[in-house]
Tab-separated table of C-alpha atoms in Angstrom:
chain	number	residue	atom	x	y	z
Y	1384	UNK	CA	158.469	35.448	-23.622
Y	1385	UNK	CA	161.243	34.524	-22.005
Y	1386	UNK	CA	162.171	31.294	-24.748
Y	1387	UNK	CA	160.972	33.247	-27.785
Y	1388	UNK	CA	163.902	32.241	-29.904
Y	1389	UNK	CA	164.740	28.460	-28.704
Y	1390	UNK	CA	160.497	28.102	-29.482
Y	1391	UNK	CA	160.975	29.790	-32.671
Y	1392	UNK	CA	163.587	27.569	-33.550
Y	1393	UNK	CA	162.228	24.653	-32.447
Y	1394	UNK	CA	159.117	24.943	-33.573
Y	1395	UNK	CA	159.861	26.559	-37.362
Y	1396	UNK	CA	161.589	23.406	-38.070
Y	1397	UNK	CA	157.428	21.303	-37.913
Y	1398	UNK	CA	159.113	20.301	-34.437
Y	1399	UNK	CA	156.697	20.016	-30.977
Y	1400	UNK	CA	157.484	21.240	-27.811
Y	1401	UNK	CA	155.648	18.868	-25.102
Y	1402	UNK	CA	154.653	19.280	-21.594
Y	1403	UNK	CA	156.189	15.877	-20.746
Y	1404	UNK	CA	159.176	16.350	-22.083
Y	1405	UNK	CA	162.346	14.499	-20.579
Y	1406	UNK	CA	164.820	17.384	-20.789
Y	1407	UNK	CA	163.531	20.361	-18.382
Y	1408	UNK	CA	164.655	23.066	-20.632
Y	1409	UNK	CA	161.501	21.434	-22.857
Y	1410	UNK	CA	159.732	21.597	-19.774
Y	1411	UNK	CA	160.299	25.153	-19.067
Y	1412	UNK	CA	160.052	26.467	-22.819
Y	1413	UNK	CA	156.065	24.495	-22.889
Y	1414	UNK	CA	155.539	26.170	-19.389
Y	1415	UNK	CA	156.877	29.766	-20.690
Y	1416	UNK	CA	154.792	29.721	-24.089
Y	1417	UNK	CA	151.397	28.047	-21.817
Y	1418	UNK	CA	152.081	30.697	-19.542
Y	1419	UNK	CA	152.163	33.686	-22.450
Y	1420	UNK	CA	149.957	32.464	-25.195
Y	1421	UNK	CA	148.305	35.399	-26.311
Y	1422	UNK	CA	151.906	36.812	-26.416
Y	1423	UNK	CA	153.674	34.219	-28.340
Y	1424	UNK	CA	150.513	33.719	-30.726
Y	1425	UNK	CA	150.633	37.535	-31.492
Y	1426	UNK	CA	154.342	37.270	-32.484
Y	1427	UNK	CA	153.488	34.325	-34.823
Y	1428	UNK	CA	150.720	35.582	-36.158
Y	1429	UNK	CA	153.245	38.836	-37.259
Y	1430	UNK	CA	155.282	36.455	-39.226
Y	1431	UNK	CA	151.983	35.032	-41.061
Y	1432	UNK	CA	152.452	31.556	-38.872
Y	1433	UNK	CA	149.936	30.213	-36.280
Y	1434	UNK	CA	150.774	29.456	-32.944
Y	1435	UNK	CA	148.681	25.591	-32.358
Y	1436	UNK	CA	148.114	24.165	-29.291
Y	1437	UNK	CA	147.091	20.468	-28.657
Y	1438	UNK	CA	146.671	18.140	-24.879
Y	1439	UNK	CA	150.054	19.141	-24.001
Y	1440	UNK	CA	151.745	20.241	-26.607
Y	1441	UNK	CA	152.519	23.407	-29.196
Y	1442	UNK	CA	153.350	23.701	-32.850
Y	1443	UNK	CA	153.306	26.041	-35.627
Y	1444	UNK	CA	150.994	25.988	-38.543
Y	1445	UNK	CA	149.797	28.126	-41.556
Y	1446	UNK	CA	147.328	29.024	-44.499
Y	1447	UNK	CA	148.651	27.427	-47.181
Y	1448	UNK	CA	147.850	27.150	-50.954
Y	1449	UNK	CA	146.512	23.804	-52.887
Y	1450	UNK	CA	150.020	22.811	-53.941
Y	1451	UNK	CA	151.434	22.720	-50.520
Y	1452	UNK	CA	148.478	21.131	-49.216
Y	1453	UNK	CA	148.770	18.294	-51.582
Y	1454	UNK	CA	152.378	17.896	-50.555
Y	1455	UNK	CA	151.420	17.981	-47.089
Y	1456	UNK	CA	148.737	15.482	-47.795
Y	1457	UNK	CA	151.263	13.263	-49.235
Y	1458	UNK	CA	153.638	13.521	-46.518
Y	1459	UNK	CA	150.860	12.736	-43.975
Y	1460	UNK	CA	150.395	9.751	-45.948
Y	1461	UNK	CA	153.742	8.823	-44.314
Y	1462	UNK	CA	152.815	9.103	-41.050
Y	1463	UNK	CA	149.568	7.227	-41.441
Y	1464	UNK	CA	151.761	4.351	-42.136
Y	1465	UNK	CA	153.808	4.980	-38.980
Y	1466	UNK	CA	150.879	5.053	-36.837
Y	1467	UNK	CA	149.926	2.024	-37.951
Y	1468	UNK	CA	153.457	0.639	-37.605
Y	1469	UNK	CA	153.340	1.083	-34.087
Y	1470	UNK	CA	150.176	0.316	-33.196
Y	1471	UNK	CA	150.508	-3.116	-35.196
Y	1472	UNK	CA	153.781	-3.443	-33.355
Y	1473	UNK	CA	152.587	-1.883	-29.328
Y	1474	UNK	CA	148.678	-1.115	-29.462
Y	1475	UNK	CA	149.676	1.074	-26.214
Y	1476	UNK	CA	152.014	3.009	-27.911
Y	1477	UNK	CA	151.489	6.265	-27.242
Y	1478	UNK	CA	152.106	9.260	-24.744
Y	1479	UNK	CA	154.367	7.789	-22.063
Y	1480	UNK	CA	155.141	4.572	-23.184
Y	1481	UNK	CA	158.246	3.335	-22.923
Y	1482	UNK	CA	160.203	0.903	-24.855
Y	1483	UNK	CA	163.948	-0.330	-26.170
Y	1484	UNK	CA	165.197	-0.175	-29.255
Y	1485	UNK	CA	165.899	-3.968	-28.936
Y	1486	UNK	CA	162.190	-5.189	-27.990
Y	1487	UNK	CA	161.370	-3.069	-31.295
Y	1488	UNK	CA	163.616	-5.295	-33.258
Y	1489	UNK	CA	162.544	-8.557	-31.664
Y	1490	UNK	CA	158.764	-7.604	-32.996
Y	1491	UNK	CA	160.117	-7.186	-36.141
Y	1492	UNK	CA	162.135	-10.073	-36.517
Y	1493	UNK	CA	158.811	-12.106	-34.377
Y	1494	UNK	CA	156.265	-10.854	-37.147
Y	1495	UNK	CA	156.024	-11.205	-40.618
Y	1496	UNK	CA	153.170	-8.198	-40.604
Y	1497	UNK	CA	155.432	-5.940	-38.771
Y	1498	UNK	CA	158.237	-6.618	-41.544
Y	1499	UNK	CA	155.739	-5.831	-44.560
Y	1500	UNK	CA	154.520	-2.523	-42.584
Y	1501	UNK	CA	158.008	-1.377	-41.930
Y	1502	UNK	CA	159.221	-1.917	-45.319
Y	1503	UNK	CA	156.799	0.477	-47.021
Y	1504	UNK	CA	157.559	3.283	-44.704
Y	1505	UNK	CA	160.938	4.718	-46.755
Y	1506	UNK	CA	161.660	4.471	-50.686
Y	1507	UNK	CA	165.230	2.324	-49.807
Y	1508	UNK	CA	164.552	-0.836	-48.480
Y	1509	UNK	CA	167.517	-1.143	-46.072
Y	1510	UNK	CA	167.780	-3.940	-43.571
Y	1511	UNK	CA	164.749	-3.696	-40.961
Y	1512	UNK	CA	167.251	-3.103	-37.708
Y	1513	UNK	CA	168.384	0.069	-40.441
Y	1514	UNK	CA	164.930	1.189	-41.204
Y	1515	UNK	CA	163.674	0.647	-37.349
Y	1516	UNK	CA	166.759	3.885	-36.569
Y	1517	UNK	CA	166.029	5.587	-39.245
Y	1518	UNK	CA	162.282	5.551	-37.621
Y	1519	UNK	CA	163.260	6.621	-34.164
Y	1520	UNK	CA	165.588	8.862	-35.775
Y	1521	UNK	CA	162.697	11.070	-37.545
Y	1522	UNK	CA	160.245	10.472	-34.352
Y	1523	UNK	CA	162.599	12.044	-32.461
Y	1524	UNK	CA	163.705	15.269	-34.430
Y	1525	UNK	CA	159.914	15.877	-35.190
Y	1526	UNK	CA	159.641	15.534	-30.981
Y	1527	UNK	CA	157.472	12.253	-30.822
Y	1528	UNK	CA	160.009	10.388	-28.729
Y	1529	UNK	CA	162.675	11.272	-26.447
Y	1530	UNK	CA	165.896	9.754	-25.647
Y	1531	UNK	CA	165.305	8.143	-22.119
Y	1532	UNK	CA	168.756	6.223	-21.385
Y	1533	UNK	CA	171.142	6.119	-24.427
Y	1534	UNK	CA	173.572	2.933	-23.242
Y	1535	UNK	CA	170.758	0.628	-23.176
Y	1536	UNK	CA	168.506	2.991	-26.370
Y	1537	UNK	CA	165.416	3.454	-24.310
Y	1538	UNK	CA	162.706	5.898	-25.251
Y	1539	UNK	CA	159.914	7.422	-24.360
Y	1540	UNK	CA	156.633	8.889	-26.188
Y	1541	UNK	CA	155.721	12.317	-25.733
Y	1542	UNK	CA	152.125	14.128	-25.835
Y	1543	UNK	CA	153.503	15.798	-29.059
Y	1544	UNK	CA	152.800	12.058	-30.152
Y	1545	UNK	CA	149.249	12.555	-29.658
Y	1546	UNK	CA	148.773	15.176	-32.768
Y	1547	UNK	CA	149.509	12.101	-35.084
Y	1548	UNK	CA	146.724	10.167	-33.322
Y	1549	UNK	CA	144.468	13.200	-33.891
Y	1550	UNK	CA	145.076	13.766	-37.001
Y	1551	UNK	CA	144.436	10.124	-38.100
Y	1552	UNK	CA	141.633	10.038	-35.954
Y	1553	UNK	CA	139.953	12.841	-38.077
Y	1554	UNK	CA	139.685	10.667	-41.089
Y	1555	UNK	CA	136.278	9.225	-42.085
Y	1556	UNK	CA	135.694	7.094	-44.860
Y	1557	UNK	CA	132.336	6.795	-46.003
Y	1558	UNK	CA	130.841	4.300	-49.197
Y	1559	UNK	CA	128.785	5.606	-51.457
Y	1560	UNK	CA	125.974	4.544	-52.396
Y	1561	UNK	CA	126.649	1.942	-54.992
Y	1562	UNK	CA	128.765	0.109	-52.988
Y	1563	UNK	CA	127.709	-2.666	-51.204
Y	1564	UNK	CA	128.911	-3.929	-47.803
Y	1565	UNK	CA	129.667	-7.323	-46.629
């Protein structure tokens, strides 16, 4: 466990640590904690946290009670609306994809959808280019994106980005039986 405190760190903070990570200290800390997962699970598991492990990527969870899981809930809420941010704005969007900063902005400013679905994702309706940074901003300290070349803002997706497609994923919605379909 040669990382045990930079993964600690990391990770305590509801960060990922991905496999494809850009910077090869990432790189090294996924291939130390792959390489030792009983060990690092054990030492999580001490502190009452749980060591998770998706397609190329690790993060921390734990048992919680109901009022933490209906904060969570409502936070996730948040991130539902991301997802569908980007995938209204780059269906591809996703592990490895690519993009500027600047081809973000032209969607927005291209598509009056994209400028409803950005609006509703923070309380303070700043200027879209505003909101759009403080998106990448949070996508990137939670590890979804990466900073690929900073002069021209390029970025890339990481696997972590793959838990929020997951998670969505998981949701079913089913009618009941009095309501009728079209």
């Amino acid at each position: 466990m040669k990382y045990l405190k930079q993964t600690y760190d990391r990770l305590i903070r509801g960060n990922f640590i991905s496999r494809d990570s850009l910077s090869e200290t990432q790189r090294a800390i996924f291939r130390d904690i792959d390489d030792n997962k009983a060990d690092y699970a054990a030492y999580f598991d001490r502190i009452g946290l749980l060591l998770e492990e998706g397609d190329g990527y690790f993060y921390l969870s734990r048992n919680e009670n109901r009022t933490e899981m209906v904060r969570k809930l409502e936070r996730f809420s948040h991130w539902i609306d991301v997802l569908d941010f980007l995938k209204a704005w780059e269906p591809a969007f996703g592990p490895g994809y690519r993009f500027r900063f600047s081809s973000l902005l032209h969607g927005i400013d291209a598509d009056i959808e994209l400028k409803d679905k950005i609006s509703v994702l923070y309380e303070n309706k700043d200027k879209h280019s505003e909101i759009a940074a403080r998106l990448i901003d949070e996508l990137q300290r939670q590890g979804f994106l990466e900073t690929v070349e900073e002069n021209t803002e390029e970025y890339q997706v990481t696997n972590a980005f793959t838990y929020l497609e997951e998670l969505v994923g998981m949701l079913t919605f089913e009618e009941s039986d009095d309501e009728t379909t079209e």
